[in-house]
Every structure is written in C-alpha cells, then in structure tokens.
Amino acid sequence: MHKQRITVGYVELTEEESDRLFQEVKKDKEIDNYSDLQILMDDFDSRIVEPEFKPLADVLAEEAPEEVDGQAERYIEIFNKLENDSRYRIKSSNQD
C-alpha cells in the first residue's frame, strides 16, 4: 500500500499524521488504502488544537501539585463538516 499525504480542509497532513489518521479511520470505516481515506476526508474539515497554558492551580481552584515545565502537545481535530459523524484527534507532528 502506497502512503501519501492527506489533505483535510485547508490542512495538508504530514506523512506521519496521515498514517496516524489512516490507523484511526480504518478502525471505524471500511477503508483499505490512502486513496479511500482522501475521498472520505473530502467531506471533513480540520482545526489545530493548541495547548492551553494555564497554571494548574487556576484550573483546579485548589492546591495543585508542583508543575514541571514541558512542551505541551498540539493536536489536529478532524470532523465531518456536512453531518454529525465520527471525530478524530491526532497528535500533530510539528511541535515547534
């Protein structure tokens, strides 16, 4: 099976992201290859979900454990723009 970059809405996924999406979608839908995935994704849109930087104490409103600084992960949320259907959330490869 030939891997390819999938486009969802205005976002062109990397090969790594495309593979993550393929693995998720093939669990739900009957797709066997990337061409089928691209056809399915033509009805989907996507958005980047940026990490929210809030101190844990503000979120919990109680005494929070000490936080360790680290890089938060960015995700890509993929959803059907035409009807209520499955949503997918994959980790973004670009973690600048």
JSON list of C-alpha atoms in Angstrom, two decimals:
[
{"chain": "A", "resi": 1, "resn": "MET", "atom": "CA", "xyz": [0.00, 0.00, 0.00]},
{"chain": "A", "resi": 2, "resn": "HIS", "atom": "CA", "xyz": [1.39, 3.37, -1.05]},
{"chain": "A", "resi": 3, "resn": "LYS", "atom": "CA", "xyz": [1.39, 6.02, 1.70]},
{"chain": "A", "resi": 4, "resn": "GLN", "atom": "CA", "xyz": [0.52, 9.57, 0.75]},
{"chain": "A", "resi": 5, "resn": "ARG", "atom": "CA", "xyz": [-0.10, 12.92, 2.37]},
{"chain": "A", "resi": 6, "resn": "ILE", "atom": "CA", "xyz": [-3.79, 13.51, 3.09]},
{"chain": "A", "resi": 7, "resn": "THR", "atom": "CA", "xyz": [-5.43, 16.92, 2.89]},
{"chain": "A", "resi": 8, "resn": "VAL", "atom": "CA", "xyz": [-8.28, 17.69, 5.29]},
{"chain": "A", "resi": 9, "resn": "GLY", "atom": "CA", "xyz": [-9.90, 21.08, 4.79]},
{"chain": "A", "resi": 10, "resn": "TYR", "atom": "CA", "xyz": [-7.05, 23.55, 4.35]},
{"chain": "A", "resi": 11, "resn": "VAL", "atom": "CA", "xyz": [-4.52, 21.43, 6.24]},
{"chain": "A", "resi": 12, "resn": "GLU", "atom": "CA", "xyz": [-2.16, 19.10, 4.41]},
{"chain": "A", "resi": 13, "resn": "LEU", "atom": "CA", "xyz": [-1.08, 16.45, 6.88]},
{"chain": "A", "resi": 14, "resn": "THR", "atom": "CA", "xyz": [2.47, 15.16, 7.02]},
{"chain": "A", "resi": 15, "resn": "GLU", "atom": "CA", "xyz": [3.07, 11.51, 6.12]},
{"chain": "A", "resi": 16, "resn": "GLU", "atom": "CA", "xyz": [3.29, 10.71, 9.84]},
{"chain": "A", "resi": 17, "resn": "GLU", "atom": "CA", "xyz": [-0.01, 12.48, 10.59]},
{"chain": "A", "resi": 18, "resn": "SER", "atom": "CA", "xyz": [-1.64, 10.87, 7.54]},
{"chain": "A", "resi": 19, "resn": "ASP", "atom": "CA", "xyz": [-0.59, 7.46, 8.83]},
{"chain": "A", "resi": 20, "resn": "ARG", "atom": "CA", "xyz": [-1.99, 8.22, 12.30]},
{"chain": "A", "resi": 21, "resn": "LEU", "atom": "CA", "xyz": [-5.27, 9.31, 10.72]},
{"chain": "A", "resi": 22, "resn": "PHE", "atom": "CA", "xyz": [-5.38, 6.23, 8.49]},
{"chain": "A", "resi": 23, "resn": "GLN", "atom": "CA", "xyz": [-4.93, 3.94, 11.51]},
{"chain": "A", "resi": 24, "resn": "GLU", "atom": "CA", "xyz": [-7.75, 5.70, 13.39]},
{"chain": "A", "resi": 25, "resn": "VAL", "atom": "CA", "xyz": [-10.19, 5.85, 10.47]},
{"chain": "A", "resi": 26, "resn": "LYS", "atom": "CA", "xyz": [-9.71, 2.26, 9.35]},
{"chain": "A", "resi": 27, "resn": "LYS", "atom": "CA", "xyz": [-10.92, 1.15, 12.82]},
{"chain": "A", "resi": 28, "resn": "ASP", "atom": "CA", "xyz": [-14.31, 2.86, 12.14]},
{"chain": "A", "resi": 29, "resn": "LYS", "atom": "CA", "xyz": [-14.77, 2.88, 8.41]},
{"chain": "A", "resi": 30, "resn": "GLU", "atom": "CA", "xyz": [-14.22, 0.33, 5.70]},
{"chain": "A", "resi": 31, "resn": "ILE", "atom": "CA", "xyz": [-11.17, 1.79, 4.01]},
{"chain": "A", "resi": 32, "resn": "ASP", "atom": "CA", "xyz": [-8.21, -0.16, 2.70]},
{"chain": "A", "resi": 33, "resn": "ASN", "atom": "CA", "xyz": [-5.90, 2.48, 1.26]},
{"chain": "A", "resi": 34, "resn": "TYR", "atom": "CA", "xyz": [-4.95, 6.13, 1.31]},
{"chain": "A", "resi": 35, "resn": "SER", "atom": "CA", "xyz": [-6.99, 6.93, -1.81]},
{"chain": "A", "resi": 36, "resn": "ASP", "atom": "CA", "xyz": [-10.15, 5.80, 0.02]},
{"chain": "A", "resi": 37, "resn": "LEU", "atom": "CA", "xyz": [-9.11, 7.89, 3.02]},
{"chain": "A", "resi": 38, "resn": "GLN", "atom": "CA", "xyz": [-8.65, 11.02, 0.87]},
{"chain": "A", "resi": 39, "resn": "ILE", "atom": "CA", "xyz": [-12.09, 10.52, -0.73]},
{"chain": "A", "resi": 40, "resn": "LEU", "atom": "CA", "xyz": [-13.64, 10.22, 2.75]},
{"chain": "A", "resi": 41, "resn": "MET", "atom": "CA", "xyz": [-11.73, 13.27, 4.04]},
{"chain": "A", "resi": 42, "resn": "ASP", "atom": "CA", "xyz": [-13.12, 15.46, 1.23]},
{"chain": "A", "resi": 43, "resn": "ASP", "atom": "CA", "xyz": [-16.24, 15.88, 3.42]},
{"chain": "A", "resi": 44, "resn": "PHE", "atom": "CA", "xyz": [-14.21, 16.59, 6.55]},
{"chain": "A", "resi": 45, "resn": "ASP", "atom": "CA", "xyz": [-12.57, 19.72, 7.91]},
{"chain": "A", "resi": 46, "resn": "SER", "atom": "CA", "xyz": [-9.85, 20.17, 10.49]},
{"chain": "A", "resi": 47, "resn": "ARG", "atom": "CA", "xyz": [-8.56, 22.60, 13.05]},
{"chain": "A", "resi": 48, "resn": "ILE", "atom": "CA", "xyz": [-5.40, 22.82, 15.09]},
{"chain": "A", "resi": 49, "resn": "VAL", "atom": "CA", "xyz": [-5.92, 22.47, 18.83]},
{"chain": "A", "resi": 50, "resn": "GLU", "atom": "CA", "xyz": [-3.20, 24.47, 20.56]},
{"chain": "A", "resi": 51, "resn": "PRO", "atom": "CA", "xyz": [-2.17, 23.63, 24.11]},
{"chain": "A", "resi": 52, "resn": "GLU", "atom": "CA", "xyz": [-3.68, 25.88, 26.74]},
{"chain": "A", "resi": 53, "resn": "PHE", "atom": "CA", "xyz": [-1.11, 27.36, 29.07]},
{"chain": "A", "resi": 54, "resn": "LYS", "atom": "CA", "xyz": [-2.83, 27.90, 32.42]},
{"chain": "A", "resi": 55, "resn": "PRO", "atom": "CA", "xyz": [-1.35, 27.22, 35.81]},
{"chain": "A", "resi": 56, "resn": "LEU", "atom": "CA", "xyz": [-2.84, 24.02, 37.19]},
{"chain": "A", "resi": 57, "resn": "ALA", "atom": "CA", "xyz": [-3.77, 25.79, 40.42]},
{"chain": "A", "resi": 58, "resn": "ASP", "atom": "CA", "xyz": [-6.04, 28.17, 38.45]},
{"chain": "A", "resi": 59, "resn": "VAL", "atom": "CA", "xyz": [-7.76, 25.27, 36.73]},
{"chain": "A", "resi": 60, "resn": "LEU", "atom": "CA", "xyz": [-8.26, 23.16, 39.86]},
{"chain": "A", "resi": 61, "resn": "ALA", "atom": "CA", "xyz": [-9.14, 26.02, 42.22]},
{"chain": "A", "resi": 62, "resn": "GLU", "atom": "CA", "xyz": [-7.40, 24.13, 44.98]},
{"chain": "A", "resi": 63, "resn": "GLU", "atom": "CA", "xyz": [-3.88, 23.26, 45.99]},
{"chain": "A", "resi": 64, "resn": "ALA", "atom": "CA", "xyz": [-2.23, 21.75, 42.94]},
{"chain": "A", "resi": 65, "resn": "PRO", "atom": "CA", "xyz": [0.86, 19.58, 42.68]},
{"chain": "A", "resi": 66, "resn": "GLU", "atom": "CA", "xyz": [4.06, 21.26, 41.57]},
{"chain": "A", "resi": 67, "resn": "GLU", "atom": "CA", "xyz": [4.18, 21.59, 37.81]},
{"chain": "A", "resi": 68, "resn": "VAL", "atom": "CA", "xyz": [7.12, 20.60, 35.69]},
{"chain": "A", "resi": 69, "resn": "ASP", "atom": "CA", "xyz": [7.77, 22.74, 32.64]},
{"chain": "A", "resi": 70, "resn": "GLY", "atom": "CA", "xyz": [7.49, 20.75, 29.47]},
{"chain": "A", "resi": 71, "resn": "GLN", "atom": "CA", "xyz": [6.42, 21.07, 25.92]},
{"chain": "A", "resi": 72, "resn": "ALA", "atom": "CA", "xyz": [2.67, 20.74, 25.53]},
{"chain": "A", "resi": 73, "resn": "GLU", "atom": "CA", "xyz": [1.35, 18.77, 22.59]},
{"chain": "A", "resi": 74, "resn": "ARG", "atom": "CA", "xyz": [-0.58, 20.22, 19.69]},
{"chain": "A", "resi": 75, "resn": "TYR", "atom": "CA", "xyz": [-3.37, 18.15, 18.13]},
{"chain": "A", "resi": 76, "resn": "ILE", "atom": "CA", "xyz": [-5.32, 18.19, 14.90]},
{"chain": "A", "resi": 77, "resn": "GLU", "atom": "CA", "xyz": [-9.03, 17.67, 15.30]},
{"chain": "A", "resi": 78, "resn": "ILE", "atom": "CA", "xyz": [-10.80, 16.28, 12.23]},
{"chain": "A", "resi": 79, "resn": "PHE", "atom": "CA", "xyz": [-14.56, 16.41, 11.90]},
{"chain": "A", "resi": 80, "resn": "ASN", "atom": "CA", "xyz": [-17.25, 15.99, 9.25]},
{"chain": "A", "resi": 81, "resn": "LYS", "atom": "CA", "xyz": [-18.38, 19.43, 8.10]},
{"chain": "A", "resi": 82, "resn": "LEU", "atom": "CA", "xyz": [-21.58, 18.17, 6.45]},
{"chain": "A", "resi": 83, "resn": "GLU", "atom": "CA", "xyz": [-23.14, 15.85, 9.02]},
{"chain": "A", "resi": 84, "resn": "ASN", "atom": "CA", "xyz": [-22.78, 14.51, 12.52]},
{"chain": "A", "resi": 85, "resn": "ASP", "atom": "CA", "xyz": [-20.14, 11.81, 12.12]},
{"chain": "A", "resi": 86, "resn": "SER", "atom": "CA", "xyz": [-17.01, 10.49, 13.76]},
{"chain": "A", "resi": 87, "resn": "ARG", "atom": "CA", "xyz": [-14.41, 12.94, 15.05]},
{"chain": "A", "resi": 88, "resn": "TYR", "atom": "CA", "xyz": [-10.73, 12.17, 15.08]},
{"chain": "A", "resi": 89, "resn": "ARG", "atom": "CA", "xyz": [-7.98, 13.77, 17.11]},
{"chain": "A", "resi": 90, "resn": "ILE", "atom": "CA", "xyz": [-4.40, 13.05, 16.17]},
{"chain": "A", "resi": 91, "resn": "LYS", "atom": "CA", "xyz": [-1.16, 14.38, 17.60]},
{"chain": "A", "resi": 92, "resn": "SER", "atom": "CA", "xyz": [0.42, 16.99, 15.39]},
{"chain": "A", "resi": 93, "resn": "SER", "atom": "CA", "xyz": [3.89, 16.17, 14.08]},
{"chain": "A", "resi": 94, "resn": "ASN", "atom": "CA", "xyz": [5.01, 19.80, 14.10]},
{"chain": "A", "resi": 95, "resn": "GLN", "atom": "CA", "xyz": [5.77, 20.52, 17.72]},
{"chain": "A", "resi": 96, "resn": "ASP", "atom": "CA", "xyz": [7.80, 23.74, 17.30]}
]
